[in-house]
């Protein structure tokens, strides 16, 4: 479970911004919207969080920052080559930020233990990296890495709780690789749960993207997968009487040299099962292929497999613009799966951005689940919780938001051609 994410100097984010899923003392929806952390050091967490704000306010950059952190953890030790630069865009609207490192920190719970892991880096190298572990209220410092600009070397400090071949891991870690990633690559069993949580538990979809159909197709091939998927789609009122699969030949393309020039060529043909959706009407029945379904149905089908997987395995689903091509009630249906004590027994979480203000007045969220993003005078992103405004329990949040009571609105002016 995510406790908190912090980021600094990344794209439109200049000063440190913080997204917290720690619940406040409000007892509203406590059974369905709160997660027991089983950790004496951390209070209850929220099952979901939603972020509102105008276009270009930086909502997407918060999601992109999480995706960037996950990608660097996953690839820095095994895929990034020595001397290769990080593609880490900093805040560009002041000279000082351009030359400062970007910073990322993620706090999460795994098996009842709270981990606080973070790093800062420039495009050329890692500047700092740290890991704190809370098995009790007092943190254990497992490692702290710092770049000494005078000696031009990384300096390490290790705590006694991190056992293993620490010298080997340290000496094997390049300047443009994370110590966490390299240590796990060299079989650190103590650090493996932290690495795997970040890489496998965070399921992130940026704006304009959606899961590939193959994920849901593969999920349907698992035991009980097809029946679960069909129940899910029918609960969303898609009028699908049955779901079957038909093997189809598909071509895989790639770029190959031909006569000294790169050309797109067929690399191979493979067979893949593709879904057929049976629809029934008074005058007959017909099977529809995926491309014949509506854009909304295609998007829901693409997300169905990942959502079911997230719920069954206690992962964190992070989606930019969840409402894209989906009806408000469909979005409500998806959110409700995470607020269900039956379907979300594994303590999965959902974090998403949206422009759909009608969700605010449907009594879906607690007030501490709602976050807002805006730009300040320096055009830098500011992220803040709705609870900063202490709204009343029965306050019409959607109306209040559109009236500008909580800021985070676009400033629209007259336009004449």
Tab-separated table of C-alpha atoms in Angstrom:
chain	number	residue	atom	x	y	z
A	1	UNK	CA	0.000	0.000	0.000
A	2	UNK	CA	1.237	3.487	-0.815
A	3	UNK	CA	1.539	5.776	2.179
A	4	UNK	CA	3.025	8.834	0.489
A	5	UNK	CA	4.834	10.012	-2.627
A	6	UNK	CA	7.081	13.078	-2.802
A	7	UNK	CA	8.698	14.647	-5.847
A	8	UNK	CA	10.794	17.758	-6.467
A	9	UNK	CA	12.122	19.484	-9.599
A	10	UNK	CA	10.455	17.326	-12.236
A	11	UNK	CA	8.823	18.940	-15.277
A	12	UNK	CA	6.320	21.546	-13.991
A	13	UNK	CA	6.990	20.544	-10.369
A	14	UNK	CA	9.602	22.856	-8.824
A	15	UNK	CA	9.259	22.805	-5.013
A	16	UNK	CA	8.601	19.485	-3.287
A	17	UNK	CA	5.034	18.245	-3.772
A	18	UNK	CA	3.437	15.513	-1.697
A	19	UNK	CA	0.546	13.119	-2.305
A	20	UNK	CA	-0.533	11.322	0.875
A	21	UNK	CA	-2.931	8.414	1.275
A	22	UNK	CA	-2.923	8.613	5.056
A	23	UNK	CA	-6.507	8.893	6.310
A	24	UNK	CA	-7.527	11.621	8.720
A	25	UNK	CA	-9.655	11.068	11.829
A	26	UNK	CA	-12.986	11.273	9.958
A	27	UNK	CA	-15.025	8.082	10.387
A	28	UNK	CA	-16.991	8.457	7.127
A	29	UNK	CA	-16.990	5.234	5.071
A	30	UNK	CA	-14.428	3.791	7.464
A	31	UNK	CA	-15.288	0.171	6.603
A	32	UNK	CA	-15.090	0.510	2.827
A	33	UNK	CA	-12.678	3.396	2.157
A	34	UNK	CA	-9.953	2.723	4.740
A	35	UNK	CA	-7.246	0.061	4.810
A	36	UNK	CA	-5.781	-1.357	7.998
A	37	UNK	CA	-2.008	-1.234	7.521
A	38	UNK	CA	-1.288	-3.875	10.182
A	39	UNK	CA	1.619	-1.605	11.091
A	40	UNK	CA	1.951	-0.023	14.505
A	41	UNK	CA	3.862	2.867	12.908
A	42	UNK	CA	1.253	3.875	10.322
A	43	UNK	CA	-2.443	4.768	10.731
A	44	UNK	CA	-5.179	3.690	8.323
A	45	UNK	CA	-4.655	4.381	4.631
A	46	UNK	CA	-7.113	5.338	1.899
A	47	UNK	CA	-8.234	2.897	-0.775
A	48	UNK	CA	-8.248	5.630	-3.417
A	49	UNK	CA	-7.284	9.209	-4.193
A	50	UNK	CA	-8.481	11.481	-6.988
A	51	UNK	CA	-6.704	14.554	-8.356
A	52	UNK	CA	-8.543	17.486	-9.975
A	53	UNK	CA	-7.164	20.559	-11.681
A	54	UNK	CA	-7.207	22.519	-14.934
A	55	UNK	CA	-5.334	21.508	-18.059
A	56	UNK	CA	-1.583	22.178	-17.762
A	57	UNK	CA	-1.748	22.272	-13.951
A	58	UNK	CA	0.690	19.377	-13.562
A	59	UNK	CA	-1.615	16.478	-12.688
A	60	UNK	CA	-0.067	14.347	-15.411
A	61	UNK	CA	3.433	15.248	-14.284
A	62	UNK	CA	2.749	13.791	-10.853
A	63	UNK	CA	1.752	10.497	-12.527
A	64	UNK	CA	4.767	10.748	-14.846
A	65	UNK	CA	7.045	11.258	-11.839
A	66	UNK	CA	5.799	8.024	-10.261
A	67	UNK	CA	6.295	6.228	-13.579
A	68	UNK	CA	9.800	7.679	-13.916
A	69	UNK	CA	10.767	6.514	-10.427
A	70	UNK	CA	9.464	3.017	-11.111
A	71	UNK	CA	11.288	2.852	-14.453
A	72	UNK	CA	14.642	3.908	-12.994
A	73	UNK	CA	14.355	1.343	-10.207
A	74	UNK	CA	13.492	-1.350	-12.753
A	75	UNK	CA	16.143	-0.564	-15.371
A	76	UNK	CA	19.103	1.379	-13.966
A	77	UNK	CA	21.176	-1.683	-13.049
A	78	UNK	CA	20.418	-3.908	-16.029
A	79	UNK	CA	19.379	-1.814	-19.031
A	80	UNK	CA	21.004	1.594	-18.651
A	81	UNK	CA	24.576	1.510	-19.941
A	82	UNK	CA	27.600	3.146	-18.351
A	83	UNK	CA	27.747	6.805	-19.375
A	84	UNK	CA	24.137	6.829	-20.581
A	85	UNK	CA	22.164	9.830	-19.336
A	86	UNK	CA	18.852	9.781	-17.515
A	87	UNK	CA	16.057	11.436	-19.445
A	88	UNK	CA	14.857	13.427	-16.434
A	89	UNK	CA	13.339	16.802	-17.374
A	90	UNK	CA	13.691	19.411	-14.635
A	91	UNK	CA	11.698	22.601	-14.025
A	92	UNK	CA	12.793	24.926	-16.828
A	93	UNK	CA	11.389	28.312	-15.838
A	94	UNK	CA	14.187	29.339	-13.513
A	95	UNK	CA	17.936	29.042	-13.983
A	96	UNK	CA	18.585	27.535	-10.556
A	97	UNK	CA	16.250	24.539	-10.952
A	98	UNK	CA	17.772	23.591	-14.307
A	99	UNK	CA	21.041	22.741	-12.581
A	100	UNK	CA	19.589	21.096	-9.486
A	101	UNK	CA	18.859	17.375	-9.081
A	102	UNK	CA	15.365	15.939	-9.257
A	103	UNK	CA	14.185	14.101	-6.163
A	104	UNK	CA	11.744	11.212	-5.677
A	105	UNK	CA	10.636	9.441	-2.509
A	106	UNK	CA	8.069	6.698	-2.000
A	107	UNK	CA	6.775	5.450	1.348
A	108	UNK	CA	4.820	2.195	1.318
A	109	UNK	CA	3.717	-0.748	3.443
A	110	UNK	CA	4.659	-4.323	2.620
A	111	UNK	CA	3.902	-7.230	4.956
A	112	UNK	CA	3.141	-4.819	7.795
A	113	UNK	CA	6.519	-3.023	7.494
A	114	UNK	CA	6.828	0.612	6.386
A	115	UNK	CA	9.597	1.422	3.891
A	116	UNK	CA	10.765	4.917	2.974
A	117	UNK	CA	12.915	4.825	-0.152
A	118	UNK	CA	14.102	7.678	-2.313
A	119	UNK	CA	16.821	9.105	-4.524
A	120	UNK	CA	17.892	12.302	-6.241
A	121	UNK	CA	19.673	12.495	-9.571
A	122	UNK	CA	20.808	14.724	-12.372
A	123	UNK	CA	20.829	13.710	-16.028
A	124	UNK	CA	24.369	12.311	-15.562
A	125	UNK	CA	24.347	10.526	-12.199
A	126	UNK	CA	22.677	9.604	-8.926
A	127	UNK	CA	23.366	12.240	-6.244
A	128	UNK	CA	21.690	10.674	-3.217
A	129	UNK	CA	19.878	7.454	-2.362
A	130	UNK	CA	18.422	6.287	0.936
A	131	UNK	CA	16.298	3.627	2.600
A	132	UNK	CA	14.628	3.817	6.009
A	133	UNK	CA	12.691	0.865	7.433
A	134	UNK	CA	10.070	1.192	10.166
A	135	UNK	CA	9.458	-2.059	12.008
A	136	UNK	CA	8.751	0.031	15.110
A	137	UNK	CA	8.242	3.762	15.598
A	138	UNK	CA	12.025	4.209	15.471
A	139	UNK	CA	13.405	4.027	11.905
A	140	UNK	CA	16.229	1.737	10.887
A	141	UNK	CA	18.654	3.316	8.436
A	142	UNK	CA	19.548	0.504	6.025
A	143	UNK	CA	21.688	2.562	3.668
A	144	UNK	CA	22.499	6.124	2.725
A	145	UNK	CA	24.420	7.060	-0.412
A	146	UNK	CA	25.765	10.532	-1.113
A	147	UNK	CA	27.893	11.903	-3.951
A	148	UNK	CA	30.927	13.862	-2.733
A	149	UNK	CA	31.598	16.486	-5.408
A	150	UNK	CA	35.097	17.194	-4.075
A	151	UNK	CA	36.338	13.617	-4.239
A	152	UNK	CA	33.984	12.840	-7.126
A	153	UNK	CA	33.032	9.582	-5.442
A	154	UNK	CA	29.930	8.090	-3.859
A	155	UNK	CA	30.048	7.742	-0.097
A	156	UNK	CA	27.977	5.039	1.601
A	157	UNK	CA	26.709	4.552	5.129
A	158	UNK	CA	25.155	1.204	6.048
A	159	UNK	CA	23.019	0.195	8.980
A	160	UNK	CA	23.534	-3.090	10.786
A	161	UNK	CA	20.143	-4.415	9.618
A	162	UNK	CA	21.233	-4.571	5.975
A	163	UNK	CA	23.241	-7.763	5.800
A	164	UNK	CA	24.918	-9.354	2.808
A	165	UNK	CA	27.760	-8.502	0.422
A	166	UNK	CA	27.483	-4.755	0.873
A	167	UNK	CA	31.016	-3.990	-0.352
A	168	UNK	CA	30.460	-5.961	-3.562
A	169	UNK	CA	27.134	-4.230	-4.191
A	170	UNK	CA	28.668	-0.813	-3.529
A	171	UNK	CA	31.662	-1.357	-5.795
A	172	UNK	CA	29.444	-2.753	-8.573
A	173	UNK	CA	27.029	0.211	-8.573
A	174	UNK	CA	27.735	2.642	-11.397
A	175	UNK	CA	27.249	6.375	-10.969
A	176	UNK	CA	24.148	6.166	-13.181
A	177	UNK	CA	22.626	3.155	-11.430
A	178	UNK	CA	20.689	2.810	-8.185
A	179	UNK	CA	22.297	0.868	-5.356
A	180	UNK	CA	18.936	-0.786	-4.620
A	181	UNK	CA	18.654	-2.074	-8.179
A	182	UNK	CA	22.249	-3.307	-8.400
A	183	UNK	CA	22.147	-5.027	-5.025
A	184	UNK	CA	19.021	-6.933	-6.031
A	185	UNK	CA	20.616	-7.777	-9.383
A	186	UNK	CA	23.436	-9.309	-7.309
A	187	UNK	CA	20.987	-11.347	-5.205
A	188	UNK	CA	20.328	-9.206	-2.132
A	189	UNK	CA	17.461	-11.033	-0.440
A	190	UNK	CA	16.970	-8.249	2.135
A	191	UNK	CA	16.394	-5.593	-0.528
A	192	UNK	CA	14.461	-7.753	-2.978
A	193	UNK	CA	10.993	-7.116	-1.401
A	194	UNK	CA	11.487	-3.325	-1.731
A	195	UNK	CA	12.596	-3.623	-5.373
A	196	UNK	CA	9.770	-6.006	-6.309
A	197	UNK	CA	7.121	-3.883	-4.601
A	198	UNK	CA	8.060	-0.807	-6.615
A	199	UNK	CA	8.437	-2.682	-9.915
A	200	UNK	CA	5.518	-5.135	-9.651
A	201	UNK	CA	2.953	-3.469	-7.395
A	202	UNK	CA	2.791	-0.096	-9.173
A	203	UNK	CA	0.635	-0.372	-12.308
A	204	UNK	CA	0.760	2.999	-14.080
A	205	UNK	CA	-1.020	4.295	-17.187
A	206	UNK	CA	-0.179	7.797	-18.361
A	207	UNK	CA	-2.538	10.139	-20.207
A	208	UNK	CA	-3.625	8.957	-23.635
A	209	UNK	CA	-2.642	5.360	-22.970
A	210	UNK	CA	-4.462	2.244	-21.922
A	211	UNK	CA	-3.478	-1.378	-21.301
A	212	UNK	CA	-2.927	-3.566	-24.336
A	213	UNK	CA	-5.807	-5.949	-25.073
A	214	UNK	CA	-3.451	-8.901	-24.688
A	215	UNK	CA	-3.293	-8.446	-20.918
A	216	UNK	CA	-7.055	-8.940	-20.558
A	217	UNK	CA	-6.997	-11.726	-23.164
A	218	UNK	CA	-4.277	-13.547	-21.215
A	219	UNK	CA	-6.186	-13.008	-17.966
A	220	UNK	CA	-9.216	-14.688	-19.529
A	221	UNK	CA	-7.108	-17.782	-20.250
A	222	UNK	CA	-6.375	-18.307	-16.539
A	223	UNK	CA	-8.471	-20.494	-14.268
A	224	UNK	CA	-11.820	-18.772	-13.643
A	225	UNK	CA	-10.490	-15.767	-15.587
A	226	UNK	CA	-13.069	-15.847	-18.380
A	227	UNK	CA	-16.016	-16.198	-15.979
A	228	UNK	CA	-14.709	-13.332	-13.804
A	229	UNK	CA	-14.145	-11.144	-16.852
A	230	UNK	CA	-17.637	-11.789	-18.235
A	231	UNK	CA	-19.239	-11.008	-14.873
A	232	UNK	CA	-17.213	-7.804	-14.674
A	233	UNK	CA	-18.230	-6.654	-18.171
A	234	UNK	CA	-21.898	-7.490	-17.576
A	235	UNK	CA	-21.890	-5.671	-14.237
A	236	UNK	CA	-20.857	-2.607	-16.251
A	237	UNK	CA	-23.964	-3.065	-18.448
A	238	UNK	CA	-22.209	-3.758	-21.751
A	239	UNK	CA	-24.917	-6.219	-22.885
A	240	UNK	CA	-22.422	-8.965	-23.687
A	241	UNK	CA	-24.168	-12.332	-23.606
A	242	UNK	CA	-20.997	-14.382	-23.933
A	243	UNK	CA	-17.296	-14.062	-24.539
A	244	UNK	CA	-15.247	-16.410	-26.694
A	245	UNK	CA	-11.846	-16.345	-28.355
A	246	UNK	CA	-10.728	-17.108	-31.886
A	247	UNK	CA	-7.120	-17.644	-32.914
A	248	UNK	CA	-5.997	-15.181	-35.558
A	249	UNK	CA	-2.724	-14.813	-37.381
A	250	UNK	CA	-1.005	-11.547	-36.622
A	251	UNK	CA	2.087	-10.035	-38.188
A	252	UNK	CA	4.908	-8.572	-36.146
A	253	UNK	CA	6.730	-5.749	-37.876
A	254	UNK	CA	10.200	-4.321	-37.337
A	255	UNK	CA	12.754	-2.095	-39.011
A	256	UNK	CA	15.405	-3.951	-40.996
A	257	UNK	CA	18.094	-2.642	-43.391
A	258	UNK	CA	17.425	-3.161	-47.101
A	259	UNK	CA	19.788	-1.823	-49.771
A	260	UNK	CA	21.424	0.294	-47.095
A	261	UNK	CA	18.143	1.892	-45.999
A	262	UNK	CA	15.948	1.087	-42.968
A	263	UNK	CA	12.633	-0.394	-44.067
A	264	UNK	CA	9.609	-1.759	-42.222
A	265	UNK	CA	9.418	-5.515	-42.736
A	266	UNK	CA	7.376	-8.426	-41.422
A	267	UNK	CA	9.513	-10.211	-38.828
A	268	UNK	CA	7.183	-13.118	-38.105
A	269	UNK	CA	3.593	-14.278	-38.043
A	270	UNK	CA	2.105	-15.466	-34.765
A	271	UNK	CA	-1.280	-16.755	-33.713
A	272	UNK	CA	-3.037	-14.932	-30.909
A	273	UNK	CA	-6.496	-15.490	-29.406
A	274	UNK	CA	-8.726	-12.495	-30.083
A	275	UNK	CA	-12.019	-11.834	-28.295
A	276	UNK	CA	-15.464	-12.272	-29.818
A	277	UNK	CA	-18.348	-10.563	-28.011
A	278	UNK	CA	-21.750	-12.210	-28.400
A	279	UNK	CA	-24.665	-9.763	-28.430
A	280	UNK	CA	-28.280	-10.926	-28.357
A	281	UNK	CA	-31.357	-9.015	-29.509
A	282	UNK	CA	-35.000	-9.852	-30.185
A	283	UNK	CA	-34.301	-10.369	-33.884
A	284	UNK	CA	-31.077	-12.356	-33.652
A	285	UNK	CA	-27.544	-12.728	-32.309
A	286	UNK	CA	-24.110	-11.813	-33.609
A	287	UNK	CA	-20.463	-12.000	-32.610
A	288	UNK	CA	-18.549	-8.719	-32.666
A	289	UNK	CA	-14.779	-8.428	-32.928
A	290	UNK	CA	-13.001	-5.977	-30.636
A	291	UNK	CA	-12.634	-3.328	-33.347
A	292	UNK	CA	-16.415	-3.405	-33.908
A	293	UNK	CA	-17.135	-2.424	-30.316
A	294	UNK	CA	-17.418	1.180	-29.147
A	295	UNK	CA	-14.344	3.090	-27.982
A	296	UNK	CA	-15.683	2.997	-24.422
A	297	UNK	CA	-16.211	-0.772	-24.519
A	298	UNK	CA	-12.729	-1.272	-25.942
A	299	UNK	CA	-11.256	0.868	-23.159
A	300	UNK	CA	-13.191	-0.952	-20.448
A	301	UNK	CA	-12.146	-4.330	-21.878
A	302	UNK	CA	-8.509	-3.179	-21.939
A	303	UNK	CA	-8.709	-2.113	-18.294
A	304	UNK	CA	-10.741	-5.116	-17.110
A	305	UNK	CA	-7.815	-7.534	-16.907
A	306	UNK	CA	-5.471	-5.140	-15.090
A	307	UNK	CA	-8.205	-4.064	-12.650
A	308	UNK	CA	-9.103	-7.661	-11.793
A	309	UNK	CA	-5.402	-8.490	-11.416
A	310	UNK	CA	-4.814	-5.433	-9.200
A	311	UNK	CA	-7.755	-6.346	-6.961
A	312	UNK	CA	-6.723	-10.000	-6.630
A	313	UNK	CA	-3.052	-9.245	-5.929
A	314	UNK	CA	-3.238	-6.089	-3.836
A	315	UNK	CA	-1.460	-3.808	-6.301
A	316	UNK	CA	-1.746	-0.032	-6.814
A	317	UNK	CA	-3.454	1.142	-10.023
A	318	UNK	CA	-2.471	4.657	-11.125
A	319	UNK	CA	-4.320	6.110	-14.117
A	320	UNK	CA	-4.106	9.546	-15.697
A	321	UNK	CA	-7.544	10.588	-17.051
A	322	UNK	CA	-9.451	7.498	-15.966
A	323	UNK	CA	-12.674	8.998	-17.350
A	324	UNK	CA	-11.369	9.161	-20.925
A	325	UNK	CA	-14.117	7.701	-23.212
A	326	UNK	CA	-16.047	6.385	-20.201
A	327	UNK	CA	-19.478	7.453	-18.923
A	328	UNK	CA	-19.607	8.954	-15.428
A	329	UNK	CA	-21.490	5.915	-14.128
A	330	UNK	CA	-18.877	3.621	-15.662
A	331	UNK	CA	-16.122	5.509	-13.837
A	332	UNK	CA	-18.178	5.265	-10.655
A	333	UNK	CA	-18.434	1.513	-11.198
A	334	UNK	CA	-14.646	1.178	-11.522
A	335	UNK	CA	-14.002	3.237	-8.387
A	336	UNK	CA	-16.575	1.219	-6.455
A	337	UNK	CA	-14.552	-1.961	-6.990
A	338	UNK	CA	-11.773	-0.508	-4.832
A	339	UNK	CA	-14.286	0.613	-2.187
A	340	UNK	CA	-15.818	-2.857	-2.010
A	341	UNK	CA	-14.966	-4.890	1.080
A	342	UNK	CA	-15.831	-8.019	-0.930
A	343	UNK	CA	-13.888	-7.346	-4.147
A	344	UNK	CA	-10.962	-5.529	-2.525
A	345	UNK	CA	-10.032	-7.948	0.224
A	346	UNK	CA	-6.336	-7.756	-0.776
A	347	UNK	CA	-6.083	-3.990	-0.034
A	348	UNK	CA	-5.529	-2.690	-3.552
A	349	UNK	CA	-5.452	1.075	-4.132
A	350	UNK	CA	-6.501	3.404	-6.946
A	351	UNK	CA	-4.970	6.810	-7.738
A	352	UNK	CA	-6.296	8.722	-10.733
A	353	UNK	CA	-6.807	12.122	-12.301
A	354	UNK	CA	-10.047	13.323	-13.834
A	355	UNK	CA	-11.990	16.388	-14.992
A	356	UNK	CA	-15.365	14.809	-14.150
A	357	UNK	CA	-16.624	17.083	-11.366
A	358	UNK	CA	-19.923	15.185	-11.095
A	359	UNK	CA	-18.038	12.491	-9.173
A	360	UNK	CA	-17.565	14.972	-6.335
A	361	UNK	CA	-21.282	15.068	-5.545
A	362	UNK	CA	-22.043	11.360	-5.762
A	363	UNK	CA	-20.947	10.595	-2.191
A	364	UNK	CA	-18.184	8.383	-3.580
A	365	UNK	CA	-15.249	9.914	-1.737
A	366	UNK	CA	-14.261	10.991	1.706
A	367	UNK	CA	-12.999	14.558	1.775
A	368	UNK	CA	-9.408	13.425	2.475
A	369	UNK	CA	-9.377	11.416	-0.769
A	370	UNK	CA	-9.678	14.511	-2.955
A	371	UNK	CA	-6.591	16.423	-4.112
A	372	UNK	CA	-6.219	19.507	-6.289
A	373	UNK	CA	-3.453	20.768	-8.568
A	374	UNK	CA	-2.863	24.327	-9.745
A	375	UNK	CA	-0.077	26.557	-11.052
A	376	UNK	CA	1.434	29.307	-8.883
A	377	UNK	CA	2.736	32.695	-10.054
A	378	UNK	CA	5.969	31.066	-11.232
A	379	UNK	CA	3.997	28.557	-13.352
A	380	UNK	CA	5.032	25.741	-11.011
A	381	UNK	CA	2.677	22.970	-9.931
A	382	UNK	CA	1.179	23.118	-6.446
A	383	UNK	CA	-0.599	20.023	-5.118
A	384	UNK	CA	-2.849	20.304	-2.063
A	385	UNK	CA	-5.690	18.366	-0.382
A	386	UNK	CA	-9.309	19.484	-0.313
A	387	UNK	CA	-9.175	19.219	3.482
A	388	UNK	CA	-7.075	22.427	3.524
A	389	UNK	CA	-10.425	24.215	3.047
A	390	UNK	CA	-12.245	22.277	5.817
A	391	UNK	CA	-15.409	21.674	3.740
A	392	UNK	CA	-18.563	20.677	5.609
A	393	UNK	CA	-19.677	17.050	5.405
A	394	UNK	CA	-22.768	17.846	3.331
A	395	UNK	CA	-21.125	20.562	1.259
A	396	UNK	CA	-21.798	20.389	-2.495
A	397	UNK	CA	-18.197	19.798	-3.484
A	398	UNK	CA	-18.705	19.761	-7.253
A	399	UNK	CA	-20.576	23.049	-7.210
A	400	UNK	CA	-18.096	24.575	-4.796
A	401	UNK	CA	-15.186	23.520	-6.986
A	402	UNK	CA	-16.697	25.000	-10.147
A	403	UNK	CA	-17.433	28.222	-8.273
A	404	UNK	CA	-13.731	28.525	-7.465
A	405	UNK	CA	-14.033	27.899	-3.756
A	406	UNK	CA	-11.052	25.529	-3.773
A	407	UNK	CA	-9.112	27.154	-6.654
A	408	UNK	CA	-7.490	24.767	-9.210
A	409	UNK	CA	-9.682	26.104	-12.039
A	410	UNK	CA	-8.727	27.450	-15.479
A	411	UNK	CA	-9.057	31.225	-15.904
A	412	UNK	CA	-11.135	31.594	-19.078
A	413	UNK	CA	-11.329	35.023	-20.753
A	414	UNK	CA	-13.343	36.370	-23.663
A	415	UNK	CA	-12.109	35.638	-27.143
A	416	UNK	CA	-13.021	37.592	-30.256
A	417	UNK	CA	-11.901	36.620	-33.722
